[in-house]
Coordinates of C-alpha atoms and ligand atoms in Angstrom, one line a residue:
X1 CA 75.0 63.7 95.7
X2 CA 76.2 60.4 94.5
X3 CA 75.8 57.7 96.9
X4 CA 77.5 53.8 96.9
X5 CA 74.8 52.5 95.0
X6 CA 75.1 54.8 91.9
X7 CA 78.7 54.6 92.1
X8 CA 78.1 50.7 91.6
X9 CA 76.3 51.2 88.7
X10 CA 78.7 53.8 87.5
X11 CA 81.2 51.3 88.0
X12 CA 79.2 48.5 86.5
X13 CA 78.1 50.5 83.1
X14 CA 81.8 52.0 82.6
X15 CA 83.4 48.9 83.1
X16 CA 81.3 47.2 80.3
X17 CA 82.4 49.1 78.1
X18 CA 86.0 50.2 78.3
X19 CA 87.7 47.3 79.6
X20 CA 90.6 46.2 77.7
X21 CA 90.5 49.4 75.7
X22 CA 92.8 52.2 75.3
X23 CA 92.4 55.6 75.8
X24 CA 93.3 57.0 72.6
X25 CA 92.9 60.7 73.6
X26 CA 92.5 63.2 76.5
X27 CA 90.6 66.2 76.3
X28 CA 90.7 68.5 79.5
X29 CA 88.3 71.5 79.2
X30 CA 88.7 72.7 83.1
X31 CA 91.1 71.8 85.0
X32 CA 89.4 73.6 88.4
X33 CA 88.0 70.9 90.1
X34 CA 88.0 69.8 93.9
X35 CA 91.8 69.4 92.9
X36 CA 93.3 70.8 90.4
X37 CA 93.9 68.3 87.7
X38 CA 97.3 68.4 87.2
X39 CA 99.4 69.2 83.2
X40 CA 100.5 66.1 82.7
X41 CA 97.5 64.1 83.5
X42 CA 96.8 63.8 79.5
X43 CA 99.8 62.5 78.7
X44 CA 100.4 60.3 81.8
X45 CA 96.8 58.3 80.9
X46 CA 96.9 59.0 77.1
X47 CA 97.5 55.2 75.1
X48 CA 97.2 53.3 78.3
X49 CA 95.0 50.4 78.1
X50 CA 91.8 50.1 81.2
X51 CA 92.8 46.6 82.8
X52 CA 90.3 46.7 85.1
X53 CA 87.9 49.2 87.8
X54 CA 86.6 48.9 91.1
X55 CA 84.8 50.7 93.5
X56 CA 85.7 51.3 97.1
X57 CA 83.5 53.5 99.2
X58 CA 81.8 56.5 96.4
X59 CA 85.2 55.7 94.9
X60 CA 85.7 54.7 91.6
X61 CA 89.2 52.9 90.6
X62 CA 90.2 52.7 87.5
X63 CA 93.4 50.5 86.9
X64 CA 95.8 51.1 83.6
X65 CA 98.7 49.4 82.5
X66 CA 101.7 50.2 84.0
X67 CA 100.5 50.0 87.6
X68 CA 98.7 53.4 87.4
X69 CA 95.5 53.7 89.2
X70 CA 93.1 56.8 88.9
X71 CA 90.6 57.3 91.2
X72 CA 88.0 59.1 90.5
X73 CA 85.1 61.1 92.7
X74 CA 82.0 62.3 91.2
X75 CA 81.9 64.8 94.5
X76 CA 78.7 66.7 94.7
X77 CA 76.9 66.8 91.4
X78 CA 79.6 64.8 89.1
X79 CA 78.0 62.0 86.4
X80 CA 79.7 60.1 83.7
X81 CA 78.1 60.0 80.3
X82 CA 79.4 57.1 77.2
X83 CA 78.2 58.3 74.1
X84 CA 78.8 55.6 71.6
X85 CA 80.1 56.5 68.2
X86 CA 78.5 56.4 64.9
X87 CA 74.9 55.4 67.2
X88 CA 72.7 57.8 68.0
X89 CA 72.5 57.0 72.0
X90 CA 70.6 59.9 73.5
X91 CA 70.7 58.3 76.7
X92 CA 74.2 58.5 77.9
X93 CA 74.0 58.9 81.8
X94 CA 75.3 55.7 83.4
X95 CA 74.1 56.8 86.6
X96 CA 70.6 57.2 88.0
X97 CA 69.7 60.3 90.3
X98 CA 70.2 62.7 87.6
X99 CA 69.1 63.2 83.2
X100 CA 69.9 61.0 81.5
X101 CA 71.0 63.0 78.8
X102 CA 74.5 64.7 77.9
X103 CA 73.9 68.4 79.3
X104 CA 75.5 71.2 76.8
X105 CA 77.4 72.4 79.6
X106 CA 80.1 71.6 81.9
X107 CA 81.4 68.6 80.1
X108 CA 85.2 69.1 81.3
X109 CA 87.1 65.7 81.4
X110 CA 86.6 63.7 77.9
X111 CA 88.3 60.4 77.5
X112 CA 88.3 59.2 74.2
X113 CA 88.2 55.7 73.0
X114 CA 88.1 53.6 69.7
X115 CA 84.3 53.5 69.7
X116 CA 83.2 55.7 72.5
X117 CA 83.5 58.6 74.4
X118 CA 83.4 59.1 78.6
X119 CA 82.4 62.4 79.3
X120 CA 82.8 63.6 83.2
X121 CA 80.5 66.4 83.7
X122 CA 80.2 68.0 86.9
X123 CA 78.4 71.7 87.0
X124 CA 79.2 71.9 90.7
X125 CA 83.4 71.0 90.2
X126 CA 83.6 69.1 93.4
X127 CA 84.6 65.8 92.1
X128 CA 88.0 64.7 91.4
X129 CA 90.5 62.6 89.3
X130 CA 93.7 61.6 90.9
X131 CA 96.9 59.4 89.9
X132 CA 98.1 56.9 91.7
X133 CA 101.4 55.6 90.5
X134 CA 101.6 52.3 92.8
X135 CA 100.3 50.2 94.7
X136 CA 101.4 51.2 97.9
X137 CA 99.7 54.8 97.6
X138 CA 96.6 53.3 96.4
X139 CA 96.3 51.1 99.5
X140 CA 97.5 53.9 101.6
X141 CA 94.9 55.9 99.9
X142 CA 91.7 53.3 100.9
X143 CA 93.9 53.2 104.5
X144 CA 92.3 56.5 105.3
X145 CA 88.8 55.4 105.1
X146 CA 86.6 52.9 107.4
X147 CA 85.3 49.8 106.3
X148 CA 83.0 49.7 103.6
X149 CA 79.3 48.5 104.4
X150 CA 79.1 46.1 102.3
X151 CA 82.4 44.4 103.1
X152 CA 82.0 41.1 105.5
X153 CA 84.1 42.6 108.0
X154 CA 81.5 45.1 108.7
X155 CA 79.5 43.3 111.1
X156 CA 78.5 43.1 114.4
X157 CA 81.6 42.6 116.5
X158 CA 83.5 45.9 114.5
X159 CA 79.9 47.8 115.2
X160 CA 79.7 46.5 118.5
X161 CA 83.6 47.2 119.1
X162 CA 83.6 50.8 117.5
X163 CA 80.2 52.5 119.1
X164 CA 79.9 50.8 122.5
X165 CA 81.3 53.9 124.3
X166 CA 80.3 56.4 122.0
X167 CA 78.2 59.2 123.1
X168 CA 77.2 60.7 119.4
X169 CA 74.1 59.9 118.1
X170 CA 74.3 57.1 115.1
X171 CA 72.7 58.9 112.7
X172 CA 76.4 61.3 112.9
X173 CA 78.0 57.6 112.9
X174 CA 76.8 56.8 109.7
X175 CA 78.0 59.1 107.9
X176 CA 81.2 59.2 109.6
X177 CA 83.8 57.6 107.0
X178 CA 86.7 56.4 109.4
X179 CA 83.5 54.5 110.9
X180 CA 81.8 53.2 107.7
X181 CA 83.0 54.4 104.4
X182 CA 80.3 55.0 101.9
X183 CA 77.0 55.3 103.7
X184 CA 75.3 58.4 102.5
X185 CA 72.8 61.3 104.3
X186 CA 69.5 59.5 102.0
X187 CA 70.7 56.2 103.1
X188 CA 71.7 56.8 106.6
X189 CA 67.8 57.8 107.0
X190 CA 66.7 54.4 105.1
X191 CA 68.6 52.1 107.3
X192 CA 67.7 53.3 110.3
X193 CA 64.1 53.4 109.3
X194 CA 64.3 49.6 108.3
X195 CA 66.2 49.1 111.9
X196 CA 63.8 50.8 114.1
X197 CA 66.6 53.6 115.3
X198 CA 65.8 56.9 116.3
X199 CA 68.6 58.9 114.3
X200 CA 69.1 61.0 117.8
X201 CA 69.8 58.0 119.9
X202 CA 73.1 58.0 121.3
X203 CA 75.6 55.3 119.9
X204 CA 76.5 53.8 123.1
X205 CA 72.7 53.5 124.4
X206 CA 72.1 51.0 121.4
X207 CA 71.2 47.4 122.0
X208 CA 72.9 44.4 120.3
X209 CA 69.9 43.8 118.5
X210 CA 69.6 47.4 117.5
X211 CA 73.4 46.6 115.9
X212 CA 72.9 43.7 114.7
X213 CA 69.8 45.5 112.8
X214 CA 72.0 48.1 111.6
X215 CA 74.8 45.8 109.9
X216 CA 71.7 44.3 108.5
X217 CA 70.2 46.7 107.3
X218 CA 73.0 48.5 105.6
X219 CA 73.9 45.8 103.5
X220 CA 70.0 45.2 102.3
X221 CA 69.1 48.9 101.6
X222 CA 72.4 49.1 99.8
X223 CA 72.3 46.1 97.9
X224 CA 68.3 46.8 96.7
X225 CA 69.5 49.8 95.8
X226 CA 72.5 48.8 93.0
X227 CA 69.4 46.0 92.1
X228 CA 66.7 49.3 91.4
X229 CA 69.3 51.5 90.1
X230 CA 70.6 49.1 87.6
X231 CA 67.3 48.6 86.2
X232 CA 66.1 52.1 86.4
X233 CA 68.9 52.7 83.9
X234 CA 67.8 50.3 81.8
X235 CA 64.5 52.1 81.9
X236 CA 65.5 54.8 80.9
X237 CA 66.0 53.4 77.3
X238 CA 61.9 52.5 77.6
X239 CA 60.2 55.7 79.3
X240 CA 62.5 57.4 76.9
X241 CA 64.1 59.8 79.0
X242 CA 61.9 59.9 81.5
X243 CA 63.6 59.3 84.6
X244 CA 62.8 60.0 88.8
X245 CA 61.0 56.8 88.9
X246 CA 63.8 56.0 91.6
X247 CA 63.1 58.4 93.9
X248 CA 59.8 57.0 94.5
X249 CA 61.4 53.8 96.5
X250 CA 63.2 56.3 99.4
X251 CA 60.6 55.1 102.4
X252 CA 61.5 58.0 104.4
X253 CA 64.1 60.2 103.0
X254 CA 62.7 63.4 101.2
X255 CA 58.7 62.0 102.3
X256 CA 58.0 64.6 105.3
X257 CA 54.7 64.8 106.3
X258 CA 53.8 61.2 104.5
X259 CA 52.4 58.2 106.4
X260 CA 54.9 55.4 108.0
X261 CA 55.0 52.7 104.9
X262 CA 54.9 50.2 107.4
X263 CA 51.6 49.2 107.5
X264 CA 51.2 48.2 111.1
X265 CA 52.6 51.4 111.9
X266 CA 50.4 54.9 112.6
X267 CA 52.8 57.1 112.6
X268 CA 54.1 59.7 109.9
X269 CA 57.4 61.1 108.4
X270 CA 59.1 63.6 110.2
X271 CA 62.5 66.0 109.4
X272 CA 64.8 66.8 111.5
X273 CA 68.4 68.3 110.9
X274 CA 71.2 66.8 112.6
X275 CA 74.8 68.2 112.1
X276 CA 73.0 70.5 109.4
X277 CA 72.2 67.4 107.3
X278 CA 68.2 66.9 106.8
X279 CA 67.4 63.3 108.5
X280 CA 64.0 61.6 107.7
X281 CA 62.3 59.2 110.2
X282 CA 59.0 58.2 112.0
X283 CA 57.5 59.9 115.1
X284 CA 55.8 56.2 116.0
X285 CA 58.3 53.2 115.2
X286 CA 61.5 55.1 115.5
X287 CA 61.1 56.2 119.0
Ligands
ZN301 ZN1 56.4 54.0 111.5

């Protein structure tokens, strides 16, 4: 699944190249995704110009002219491939957890531009494109979520203010998005590795420093990550194609049955499921 970090880069690759331009055509080859996309949604984008994109939360959002905004979520399995025209770019993923190449299948959203192509493939259809037509409904729209992690106001007085009297374990708090909008199920297990938080513990047991640690944390993990994934793209261009290398800097998530990468530490990676979501941590420094 998509996490904040490849959505940044997402963000980061798309906006590179289509800013300014205009979307000369829209090719719609399913319209069954998460939502249905609706008929006019061709002719509503088609010849408007990409002023600018953003991410909020997994969220991309992509401004046109004339104060539309599309949002778009790559839901389960959803990537976004530029294929450049008149180059022969084999590596068109701008995202970093899956091939980099354009699959043969399930290409069904194609926007064209004057020298490229974005191609939205999702084989799973639980992304989304939606239309926002002003202002208001887009801020209504980020209304509904929690504060981002790696916004400023995510810090120790909201953390403190939101879990003191919360009985839930943090691990569920993580990954709530009224709480914190965009922290993941691999991520949530990295932070709390990095904090020194048993992902059963219950919200309101935590410390201050144990808070603290979190807001911390969150913004690091997050932040290396975007650093890693941007240049893992870049490497995919020089192990041609041969991509994963990423996977290899989770410290705990998907490593069950390793040894603690903390040095000093003895202990080794367990799994355990919590709200049936698999949650990675270790039996000695995160108890
Ligand atoms: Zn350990």
């Amino acid at each position: 699944m998509p996490e904040l970090p490849e959505v940044e880069i997402v963000k980061q690759s798309l906006a590179k190249n289509v800013i300014s331009q205009k979307i000369l055509k829209v090719i719609v080859r399913n319209r069954n995704l998460r939502f249905k996309i609706p008929k006019n949604f061709e002719n509503t984008i088609k010849n408007q110009k990409i002023i600018s994109i953003r991410r909020f939360s997994k969220y991309l959002i992509i401004k046109l002219s004339k104060k539309l905004y599309c949002i778009l979520h790559l839901g389960m399995s959803g990537t976004l491939h530029l294929v450049k025209k008149n180059k022969k770019n084999t590596i068109t993923n701008s995202s970093f957890y899956h091939s980099p190449f354009l699959p043969n299948k399930h290409n069904h959203v194609e926007l064209v531009f004057k020298n490229l192509r974005v191609i939205y493939n999702d084989p799973r259809r639980f992304g989304y494109f939606k239309i926002l037509d002003n202002q208001i409904k887009l801020k209504n729209f980020i209304n509904n979520y929690g504060i981002e992690p790696l916004n400023r106001n995510f810090n120790f007085y909201y953390v403190k203010k939101k879990l003191h009297d919360k009985r839930k374990n943090i691990k569920n708090y993580l990954l709530d998005q009224k709480f914190v909008s965009g922290i993941g199920n691999i991520y949530a297990s990295e932070i709390l590795f990095e904090s020194k938080i048993n992902p059963k513990k219950k919200s309101c047991d935590l410390s201050d420093q144990e808070l603290r640690n979190i807001v911390k944390y969150s913004k690091i993990v997050l932040n290396k990550s975007i650093k890693k994934g941007g240049s893992s793209i870049r490497n995919f261009v020089n192990t041609s194609g041969d991509f994963g290398s990423f996977q290899k800097c989770f410290k705990v998530y998907e490593r069950e049955g390793k040894k603690c990468p903390d040095r000093k530490c003895e202990g080794e990676i367990k799994r355990i499921i919590i709200s049936n979501r698999s949650t990675f941590y270790c039996n000695c420094c995160q108890n």
